[in-house]
Short mmCIF file of C-alpha atoms (C1' of nucleotides) in Angstrom, two decimals:
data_model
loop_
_atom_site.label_atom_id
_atom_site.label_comp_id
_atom_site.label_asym_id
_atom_site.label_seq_id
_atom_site.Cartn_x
_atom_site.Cartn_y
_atom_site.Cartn_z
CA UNK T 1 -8.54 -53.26 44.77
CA UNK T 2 -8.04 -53.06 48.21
CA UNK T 3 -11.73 -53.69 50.51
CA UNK T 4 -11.25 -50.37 52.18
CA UNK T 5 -10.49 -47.71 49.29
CA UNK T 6 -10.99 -44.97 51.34
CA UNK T 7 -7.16 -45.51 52.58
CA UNK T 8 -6.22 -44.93 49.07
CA UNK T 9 -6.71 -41.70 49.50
CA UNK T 10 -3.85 -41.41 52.82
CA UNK T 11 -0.19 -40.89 51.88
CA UNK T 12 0.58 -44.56 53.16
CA UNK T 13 4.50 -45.81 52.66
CA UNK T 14 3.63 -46.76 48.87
CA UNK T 15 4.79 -49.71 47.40
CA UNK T 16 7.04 -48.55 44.13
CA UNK T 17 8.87 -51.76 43.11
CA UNK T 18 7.75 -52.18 40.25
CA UNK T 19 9.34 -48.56 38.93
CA UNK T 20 12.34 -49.59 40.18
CA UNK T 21 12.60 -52.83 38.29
CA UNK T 22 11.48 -50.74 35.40
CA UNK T 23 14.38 -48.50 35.73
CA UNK T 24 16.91 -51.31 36.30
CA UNK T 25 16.00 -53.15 33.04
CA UNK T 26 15.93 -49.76 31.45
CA UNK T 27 19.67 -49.75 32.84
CA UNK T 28 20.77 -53.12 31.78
CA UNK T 29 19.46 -53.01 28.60
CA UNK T 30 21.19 -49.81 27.75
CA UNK T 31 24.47 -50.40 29.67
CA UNK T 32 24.43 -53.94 27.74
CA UNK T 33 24.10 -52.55 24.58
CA UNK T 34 26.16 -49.79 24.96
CA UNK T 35 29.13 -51.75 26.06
CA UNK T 36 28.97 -53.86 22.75
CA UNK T 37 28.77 -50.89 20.64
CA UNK T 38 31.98 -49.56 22.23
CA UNK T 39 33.80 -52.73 21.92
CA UNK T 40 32.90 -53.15 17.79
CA UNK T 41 33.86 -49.80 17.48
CA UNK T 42 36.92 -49.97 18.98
CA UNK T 43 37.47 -53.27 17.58
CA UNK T 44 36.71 -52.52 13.73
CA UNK T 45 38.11 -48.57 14.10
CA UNK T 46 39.49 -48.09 17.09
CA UNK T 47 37.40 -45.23 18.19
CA UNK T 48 35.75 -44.60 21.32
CA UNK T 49 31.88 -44.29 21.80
CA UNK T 50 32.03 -40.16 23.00
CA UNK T 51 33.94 -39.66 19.59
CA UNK T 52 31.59 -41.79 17.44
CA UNK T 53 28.68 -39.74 19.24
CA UNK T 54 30.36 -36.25 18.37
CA UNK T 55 31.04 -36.73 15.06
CA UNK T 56 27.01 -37.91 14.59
CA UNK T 57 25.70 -34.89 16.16
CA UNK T 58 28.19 -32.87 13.58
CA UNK T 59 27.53 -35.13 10.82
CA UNK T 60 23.61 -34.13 10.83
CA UNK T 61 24.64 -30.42 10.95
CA UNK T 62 26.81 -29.38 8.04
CA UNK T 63 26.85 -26.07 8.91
CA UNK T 64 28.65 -26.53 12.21
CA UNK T 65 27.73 -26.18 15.97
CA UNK T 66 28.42 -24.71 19.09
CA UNK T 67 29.95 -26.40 21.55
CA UNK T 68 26.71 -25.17 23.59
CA UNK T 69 24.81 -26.60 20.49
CA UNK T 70 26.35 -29.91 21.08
CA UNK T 71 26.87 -30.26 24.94
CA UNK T 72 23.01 -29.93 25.01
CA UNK T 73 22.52 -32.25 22.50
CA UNK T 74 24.94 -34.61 24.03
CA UNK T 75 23.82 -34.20 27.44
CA UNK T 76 26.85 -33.74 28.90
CA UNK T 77 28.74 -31.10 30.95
CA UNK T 78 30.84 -28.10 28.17
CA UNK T 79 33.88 -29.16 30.14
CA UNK T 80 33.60 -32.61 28.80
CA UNK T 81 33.24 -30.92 25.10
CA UNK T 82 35.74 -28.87 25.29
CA UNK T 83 38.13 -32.08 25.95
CA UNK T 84 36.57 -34.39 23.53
CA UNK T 85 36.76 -31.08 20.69
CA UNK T 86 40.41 -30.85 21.17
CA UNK T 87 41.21 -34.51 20.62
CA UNK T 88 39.43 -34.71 17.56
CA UNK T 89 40.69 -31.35 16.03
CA UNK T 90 44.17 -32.69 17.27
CA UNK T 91 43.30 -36.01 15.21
CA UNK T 92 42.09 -33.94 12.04
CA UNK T 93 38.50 -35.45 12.27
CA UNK T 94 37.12 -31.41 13.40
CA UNK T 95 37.44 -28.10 12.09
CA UNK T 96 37.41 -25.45 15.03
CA UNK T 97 36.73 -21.39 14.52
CA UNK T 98 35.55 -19.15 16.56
CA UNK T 99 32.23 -17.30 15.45
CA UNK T 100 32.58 -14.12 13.18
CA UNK T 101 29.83 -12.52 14.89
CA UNK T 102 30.40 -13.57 18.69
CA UNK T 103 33.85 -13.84 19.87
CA UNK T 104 32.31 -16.17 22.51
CA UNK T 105 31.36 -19.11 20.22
CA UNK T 106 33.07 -21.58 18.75
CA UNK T 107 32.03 -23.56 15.31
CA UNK T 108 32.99 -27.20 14.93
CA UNK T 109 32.09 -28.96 11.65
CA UNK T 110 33.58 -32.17 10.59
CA UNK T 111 37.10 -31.91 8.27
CA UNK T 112 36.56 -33.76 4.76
CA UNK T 113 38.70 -37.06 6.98
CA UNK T 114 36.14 -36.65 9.57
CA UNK T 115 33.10 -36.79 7.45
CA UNK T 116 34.14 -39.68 5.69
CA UNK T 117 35.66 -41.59 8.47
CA UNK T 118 32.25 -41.22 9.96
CA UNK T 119 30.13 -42.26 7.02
CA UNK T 120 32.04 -45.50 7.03
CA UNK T 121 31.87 -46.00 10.79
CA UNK T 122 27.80 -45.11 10.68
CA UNK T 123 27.27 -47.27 7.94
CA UNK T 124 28.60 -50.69 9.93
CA UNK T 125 26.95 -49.18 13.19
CA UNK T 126 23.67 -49.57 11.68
CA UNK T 127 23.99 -52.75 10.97
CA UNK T 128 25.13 -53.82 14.41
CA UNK T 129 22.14 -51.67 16.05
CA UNK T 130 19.42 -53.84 13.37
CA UNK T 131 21.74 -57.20 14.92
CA UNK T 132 21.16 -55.89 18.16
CA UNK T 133 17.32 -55.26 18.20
CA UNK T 134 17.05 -57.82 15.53
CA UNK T 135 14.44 -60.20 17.26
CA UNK T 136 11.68 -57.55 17.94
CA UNK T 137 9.17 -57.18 15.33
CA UNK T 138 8.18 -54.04 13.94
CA UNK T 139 4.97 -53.73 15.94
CA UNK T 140 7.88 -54.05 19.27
CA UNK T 141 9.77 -51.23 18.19
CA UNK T 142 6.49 -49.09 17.11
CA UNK T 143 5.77 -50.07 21.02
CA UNK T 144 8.41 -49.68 22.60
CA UNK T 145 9.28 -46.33 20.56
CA UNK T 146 5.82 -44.80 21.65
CA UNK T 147 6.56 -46.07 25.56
CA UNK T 148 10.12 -44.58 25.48
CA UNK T 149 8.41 -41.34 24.96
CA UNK T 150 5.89 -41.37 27.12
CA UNK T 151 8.73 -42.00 29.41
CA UNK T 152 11.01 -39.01 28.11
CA UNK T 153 8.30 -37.05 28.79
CA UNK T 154 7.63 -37.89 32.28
CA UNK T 155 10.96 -37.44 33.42
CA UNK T 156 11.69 -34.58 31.79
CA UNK T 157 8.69 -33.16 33.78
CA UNK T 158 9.92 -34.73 37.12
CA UNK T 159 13.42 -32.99 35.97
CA UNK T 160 11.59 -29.72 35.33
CA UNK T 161 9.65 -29.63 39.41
CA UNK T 162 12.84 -30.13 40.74
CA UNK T 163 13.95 -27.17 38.77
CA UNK T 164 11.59 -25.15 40.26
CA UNK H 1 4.66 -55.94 1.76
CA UNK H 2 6.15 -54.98 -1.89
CA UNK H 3 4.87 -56.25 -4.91
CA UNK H 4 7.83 -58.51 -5.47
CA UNK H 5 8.45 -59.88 -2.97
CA UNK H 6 11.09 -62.42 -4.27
CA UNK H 7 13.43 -59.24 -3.82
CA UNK H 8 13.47 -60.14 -0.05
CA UNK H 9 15.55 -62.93 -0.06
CA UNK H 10 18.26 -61.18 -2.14
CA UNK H 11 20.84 -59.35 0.37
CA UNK H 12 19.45 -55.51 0.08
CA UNK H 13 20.91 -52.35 1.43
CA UNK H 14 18.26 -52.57 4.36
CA UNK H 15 16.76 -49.78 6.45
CA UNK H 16 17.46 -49.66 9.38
CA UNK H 17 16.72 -46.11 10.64
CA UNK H 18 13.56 -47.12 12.63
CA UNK H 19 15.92 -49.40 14.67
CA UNK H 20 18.42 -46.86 15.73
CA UNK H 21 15.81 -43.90 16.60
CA UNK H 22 15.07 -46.52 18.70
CA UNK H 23 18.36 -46.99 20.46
CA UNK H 24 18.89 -43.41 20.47
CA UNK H 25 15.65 -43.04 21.92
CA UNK H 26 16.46 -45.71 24.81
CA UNK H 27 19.84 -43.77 25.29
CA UNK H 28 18.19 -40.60 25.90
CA UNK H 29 16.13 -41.85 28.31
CA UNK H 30 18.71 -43.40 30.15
CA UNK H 31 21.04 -40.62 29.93
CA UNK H 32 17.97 -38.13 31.17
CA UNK H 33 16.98 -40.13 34.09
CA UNK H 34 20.87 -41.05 35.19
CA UNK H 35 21.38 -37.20 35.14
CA UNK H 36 18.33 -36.72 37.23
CA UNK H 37 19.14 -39.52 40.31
CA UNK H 38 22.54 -38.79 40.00
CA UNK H 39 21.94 -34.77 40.88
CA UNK H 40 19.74 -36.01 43.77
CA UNK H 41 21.96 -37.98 45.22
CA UNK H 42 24.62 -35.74 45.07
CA UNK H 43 22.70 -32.72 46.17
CA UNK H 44 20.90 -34.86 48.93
CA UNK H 45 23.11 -37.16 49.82
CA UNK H 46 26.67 -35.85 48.95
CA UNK H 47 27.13 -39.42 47.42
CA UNK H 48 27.98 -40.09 43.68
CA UNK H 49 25.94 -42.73 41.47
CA UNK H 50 28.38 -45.39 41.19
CA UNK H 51 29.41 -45.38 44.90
CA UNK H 52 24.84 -45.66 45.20
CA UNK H 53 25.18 -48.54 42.80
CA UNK H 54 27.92 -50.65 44.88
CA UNK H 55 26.01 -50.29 47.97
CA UNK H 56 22.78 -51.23 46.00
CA UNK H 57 24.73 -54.51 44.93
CA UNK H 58 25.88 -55.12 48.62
CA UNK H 59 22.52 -54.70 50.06
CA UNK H 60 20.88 -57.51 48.26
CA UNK H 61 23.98 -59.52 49.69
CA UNK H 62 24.32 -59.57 53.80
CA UNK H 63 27.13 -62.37 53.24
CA UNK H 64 29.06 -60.10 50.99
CA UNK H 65 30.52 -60.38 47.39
CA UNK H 66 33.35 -61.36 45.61
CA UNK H 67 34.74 -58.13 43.71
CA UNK H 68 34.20 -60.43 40.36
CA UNK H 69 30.63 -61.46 41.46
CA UNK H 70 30.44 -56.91 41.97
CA UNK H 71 32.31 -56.10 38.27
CA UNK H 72 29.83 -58.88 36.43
CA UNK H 73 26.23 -57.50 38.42
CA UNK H 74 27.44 -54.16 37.84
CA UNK H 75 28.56 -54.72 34.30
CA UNK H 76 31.50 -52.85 34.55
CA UNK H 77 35.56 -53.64 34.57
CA UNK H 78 37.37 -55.35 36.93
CA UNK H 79 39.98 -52.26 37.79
CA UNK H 80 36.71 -49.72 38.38
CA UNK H 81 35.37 -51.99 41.29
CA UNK H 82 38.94 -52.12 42.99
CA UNK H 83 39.26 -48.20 43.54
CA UNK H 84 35.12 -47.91 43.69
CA UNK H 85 35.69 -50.21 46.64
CA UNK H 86 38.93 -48.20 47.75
CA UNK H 87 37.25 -45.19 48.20
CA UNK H 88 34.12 -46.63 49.94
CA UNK H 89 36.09 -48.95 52.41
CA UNK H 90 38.30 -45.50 53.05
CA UNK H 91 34.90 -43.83 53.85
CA UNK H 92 33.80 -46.57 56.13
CA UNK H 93 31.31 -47.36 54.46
CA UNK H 94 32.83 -51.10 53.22
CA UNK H 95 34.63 -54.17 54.67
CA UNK H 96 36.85 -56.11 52.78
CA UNK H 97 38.74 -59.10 53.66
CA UNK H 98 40.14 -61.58 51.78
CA UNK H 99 38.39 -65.01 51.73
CA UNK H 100 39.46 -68.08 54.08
CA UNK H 101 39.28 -70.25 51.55
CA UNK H 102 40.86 -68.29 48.56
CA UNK H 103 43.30 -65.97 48.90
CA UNK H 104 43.08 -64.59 45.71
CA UNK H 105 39.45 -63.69 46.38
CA UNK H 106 38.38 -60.17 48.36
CA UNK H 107 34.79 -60.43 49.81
CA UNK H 108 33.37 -57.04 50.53
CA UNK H 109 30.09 -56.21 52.77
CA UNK H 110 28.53 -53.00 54.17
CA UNK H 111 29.65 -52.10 57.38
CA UNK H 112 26.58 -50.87 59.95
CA UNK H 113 27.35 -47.27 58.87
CA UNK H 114 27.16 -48.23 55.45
CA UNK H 115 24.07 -50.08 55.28
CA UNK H 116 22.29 -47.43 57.46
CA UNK H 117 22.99 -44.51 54.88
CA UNK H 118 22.06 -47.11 51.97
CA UNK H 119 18.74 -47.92 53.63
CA UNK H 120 18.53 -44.25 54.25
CA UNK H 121 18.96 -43.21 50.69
CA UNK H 122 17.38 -46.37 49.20
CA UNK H 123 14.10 -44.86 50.66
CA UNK H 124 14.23 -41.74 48.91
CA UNK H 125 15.90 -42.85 45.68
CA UNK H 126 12.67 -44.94 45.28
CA UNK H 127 10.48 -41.85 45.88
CA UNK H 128 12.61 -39.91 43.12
CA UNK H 129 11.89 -43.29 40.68
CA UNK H 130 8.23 -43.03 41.18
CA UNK H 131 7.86 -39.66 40.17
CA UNK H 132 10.11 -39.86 37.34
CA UNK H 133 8.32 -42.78 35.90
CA UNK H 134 4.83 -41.16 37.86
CA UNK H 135 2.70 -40.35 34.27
CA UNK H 136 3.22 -44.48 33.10
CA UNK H 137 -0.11 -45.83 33.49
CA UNK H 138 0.67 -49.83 35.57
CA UNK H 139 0.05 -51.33 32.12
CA UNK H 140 2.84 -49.30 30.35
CA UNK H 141 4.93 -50.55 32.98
CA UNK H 142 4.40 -54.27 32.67
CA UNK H 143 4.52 -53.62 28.63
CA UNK H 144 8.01 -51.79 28.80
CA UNK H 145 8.99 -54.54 31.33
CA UNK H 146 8.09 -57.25 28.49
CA UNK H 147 9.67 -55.41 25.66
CA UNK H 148 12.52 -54.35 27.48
CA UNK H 149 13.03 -58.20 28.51
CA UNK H 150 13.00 -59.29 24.93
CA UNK H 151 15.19 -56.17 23.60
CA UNK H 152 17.87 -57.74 26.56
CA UNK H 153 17.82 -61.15 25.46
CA UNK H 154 17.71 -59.88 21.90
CA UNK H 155 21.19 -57.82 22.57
CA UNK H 156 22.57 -60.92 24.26
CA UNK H 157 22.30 -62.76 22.06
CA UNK H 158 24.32 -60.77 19.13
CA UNK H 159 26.67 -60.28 22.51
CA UNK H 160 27.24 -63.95 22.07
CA UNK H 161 27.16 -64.26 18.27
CA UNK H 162 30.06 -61.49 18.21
CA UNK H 163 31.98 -63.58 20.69
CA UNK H 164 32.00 -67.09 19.01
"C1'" DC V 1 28.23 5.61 27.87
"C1'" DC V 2 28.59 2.33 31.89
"C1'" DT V 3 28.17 -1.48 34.16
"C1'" DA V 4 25.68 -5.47 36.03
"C1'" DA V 5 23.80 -9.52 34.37
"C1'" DA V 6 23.89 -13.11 31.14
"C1'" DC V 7 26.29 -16.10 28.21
"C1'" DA V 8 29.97 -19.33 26.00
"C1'" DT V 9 33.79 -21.55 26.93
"C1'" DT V 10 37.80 -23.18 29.49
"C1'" DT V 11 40.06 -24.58 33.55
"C1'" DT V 12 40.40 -27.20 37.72
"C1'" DA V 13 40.14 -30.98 40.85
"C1'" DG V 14 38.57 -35.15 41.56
"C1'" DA V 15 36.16 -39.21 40.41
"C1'" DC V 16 34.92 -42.76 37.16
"C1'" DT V 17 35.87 -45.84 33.28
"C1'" DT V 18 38.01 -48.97 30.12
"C1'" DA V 19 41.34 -52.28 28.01
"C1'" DA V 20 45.31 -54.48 28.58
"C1'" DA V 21 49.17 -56.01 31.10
"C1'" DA V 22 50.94 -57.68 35.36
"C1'" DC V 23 50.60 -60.27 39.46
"C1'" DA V 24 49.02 -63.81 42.66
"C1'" DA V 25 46.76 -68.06 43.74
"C1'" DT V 26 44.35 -72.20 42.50
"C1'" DT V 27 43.34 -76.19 39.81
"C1'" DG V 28 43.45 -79.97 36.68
"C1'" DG V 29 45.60 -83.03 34.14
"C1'" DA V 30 50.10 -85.55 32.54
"C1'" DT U 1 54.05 -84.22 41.89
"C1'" DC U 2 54.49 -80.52 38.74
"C1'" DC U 3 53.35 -77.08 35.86
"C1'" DA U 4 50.37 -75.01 32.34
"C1'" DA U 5 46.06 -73.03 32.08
"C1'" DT U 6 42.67 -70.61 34.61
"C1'" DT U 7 40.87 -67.42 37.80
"C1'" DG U 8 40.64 -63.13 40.84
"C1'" DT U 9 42.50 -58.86 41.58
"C1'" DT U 10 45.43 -54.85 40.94
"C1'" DT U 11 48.03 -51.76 38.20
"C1'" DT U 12 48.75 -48.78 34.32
"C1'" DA U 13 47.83 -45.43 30.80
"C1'" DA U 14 44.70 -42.92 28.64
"C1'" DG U 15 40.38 -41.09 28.12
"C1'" DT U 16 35.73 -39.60 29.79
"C1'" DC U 17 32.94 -37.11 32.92
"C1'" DT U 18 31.11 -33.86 36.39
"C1'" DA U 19 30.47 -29.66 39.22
"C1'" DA U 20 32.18 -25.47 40.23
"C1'" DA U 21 35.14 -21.63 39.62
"C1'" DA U 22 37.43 -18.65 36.42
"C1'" DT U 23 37.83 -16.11 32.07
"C1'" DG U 24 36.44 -13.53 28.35
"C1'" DT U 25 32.49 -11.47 25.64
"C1'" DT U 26 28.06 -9.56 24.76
"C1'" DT U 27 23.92 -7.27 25.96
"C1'" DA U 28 20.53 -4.30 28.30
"C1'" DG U 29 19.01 -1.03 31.46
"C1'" DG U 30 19.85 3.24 33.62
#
DNA sequence: CCTAAACATTTTAGACTTAAAACAATTGGA
DNA sequence: TCCAATTGTTTTAAGTCTAAAATGTTTAGG
């Protein structure tokens, strides 16, 4: 507390440091980890990261998506799908059709190789991810779970004013 | 806690699903946030994230960098600095020479222009931070700050364990 | 029915990114 | 001194990524 409150109430130059230091461990953290999940993967299967991450959002629908479906999901741009679908229908890891009731759509699903490439690949992921995190406690990642959210939440609202 | 616990010690398919919401959950958020700045900058500024990033680097440093001191802040190759900086020293916005002392070495600054737009942007960026992160209450911050410092060193650590 | 708007995807152009190989310069022993 | 490792940077090849424009399809309102 400041002695004179009342300035609180004036749009003075604000001090946000803190949020930014926030957002730069936030960064780090993820930019750290992310890098030494696409080395192992590359490593043990040689796969990439976008490829691993394409065949989990198709693994957890077996009855397809849309490429809209995924892009979403993914948060990334449909031109970036559209690349990353024809690598991995060119590899045999996707099945690719377009939709019998919209000419627009197309339906990926994982091809029998796909699905169980990717059950091997997910199984060894997990085990890096519990290496990764593995000297939080459970009450940390209860914590840091319920945080993250809170967080999601406020930037998808910042996201959403800017929208406006 | 089970009933037998003896079963502990024994090497058991273990869960780790609570772990990787949590990493997906981190991703997200990163991904989310990344998207948001990196829209602003573009539709304010006309400037692209990474090219933000370098000069955020440079700033910190008014006697320059080494483009290895650059690649290891930034966590990211060695070859992406070298046309980052390309494009930036084409734009004006960098000086490069290469060290007295080492000729292998390159240091790089920000020329006046290039430390003016920083500053400029800098300002704003940290407006955009605060409201994305604007609904954490100053003691989720320092918590996330604390468990984000222990999921880093955590992450380094099986970084280091991979690499022995 | 027609057609303007909306929608799903692809294409385009350019930038970013990585891993690995190649190149250049320095350094630390033998 | 010499030269084998090391270090700093660039190049290469391939892939990832975005925003915006283009293409093809569906849908609704008049």
């Amino acid at each position: 507390m400041t002695l004179d409150s009342e300035t609180k109430a004036v749009e003075l130059p604000e001090d946000h440091a803190d949020e930014l230091r926030l957002w730069l461990r936030l960064l780090t953290c993820t930019t750290l980890i992310e890098g030494e999940i696409r080395g192992r993967l590359r490593e043990r299967f040689d796969v990439t990261l976008p490829r691993f991450d394409l065949m989990a959002q198709l693994d957890k629908a077996p009855d397809g998506m849309t490429l809209s479906d995924v892009s979403k999901r993914m948060m990334v741009s449909n031109g970036n799908v559209t690349g990353l679908v024809e690598r991995l229908v060119e590899s045999g890891h996707l099945d690719r059709r377009t939709s019998d009731t919209d000419r627009r759509v197309q339906v990926i699903r994982l091809t029998k190789l796909g699905r169980a490439e990717f059950r091997k690949m997910a199984a060894e992921h997990e085990t890096w991810i519990a290496d990764i995190f593995g000297e939080l406690t459970e009450k940390d990642v209860r914590e840091l779970m319920r945080l993250l959210a809170k967080t999601k939440g406020s930037a998808q609202k910042a996201v959403q004013r800017r929208q406006d």
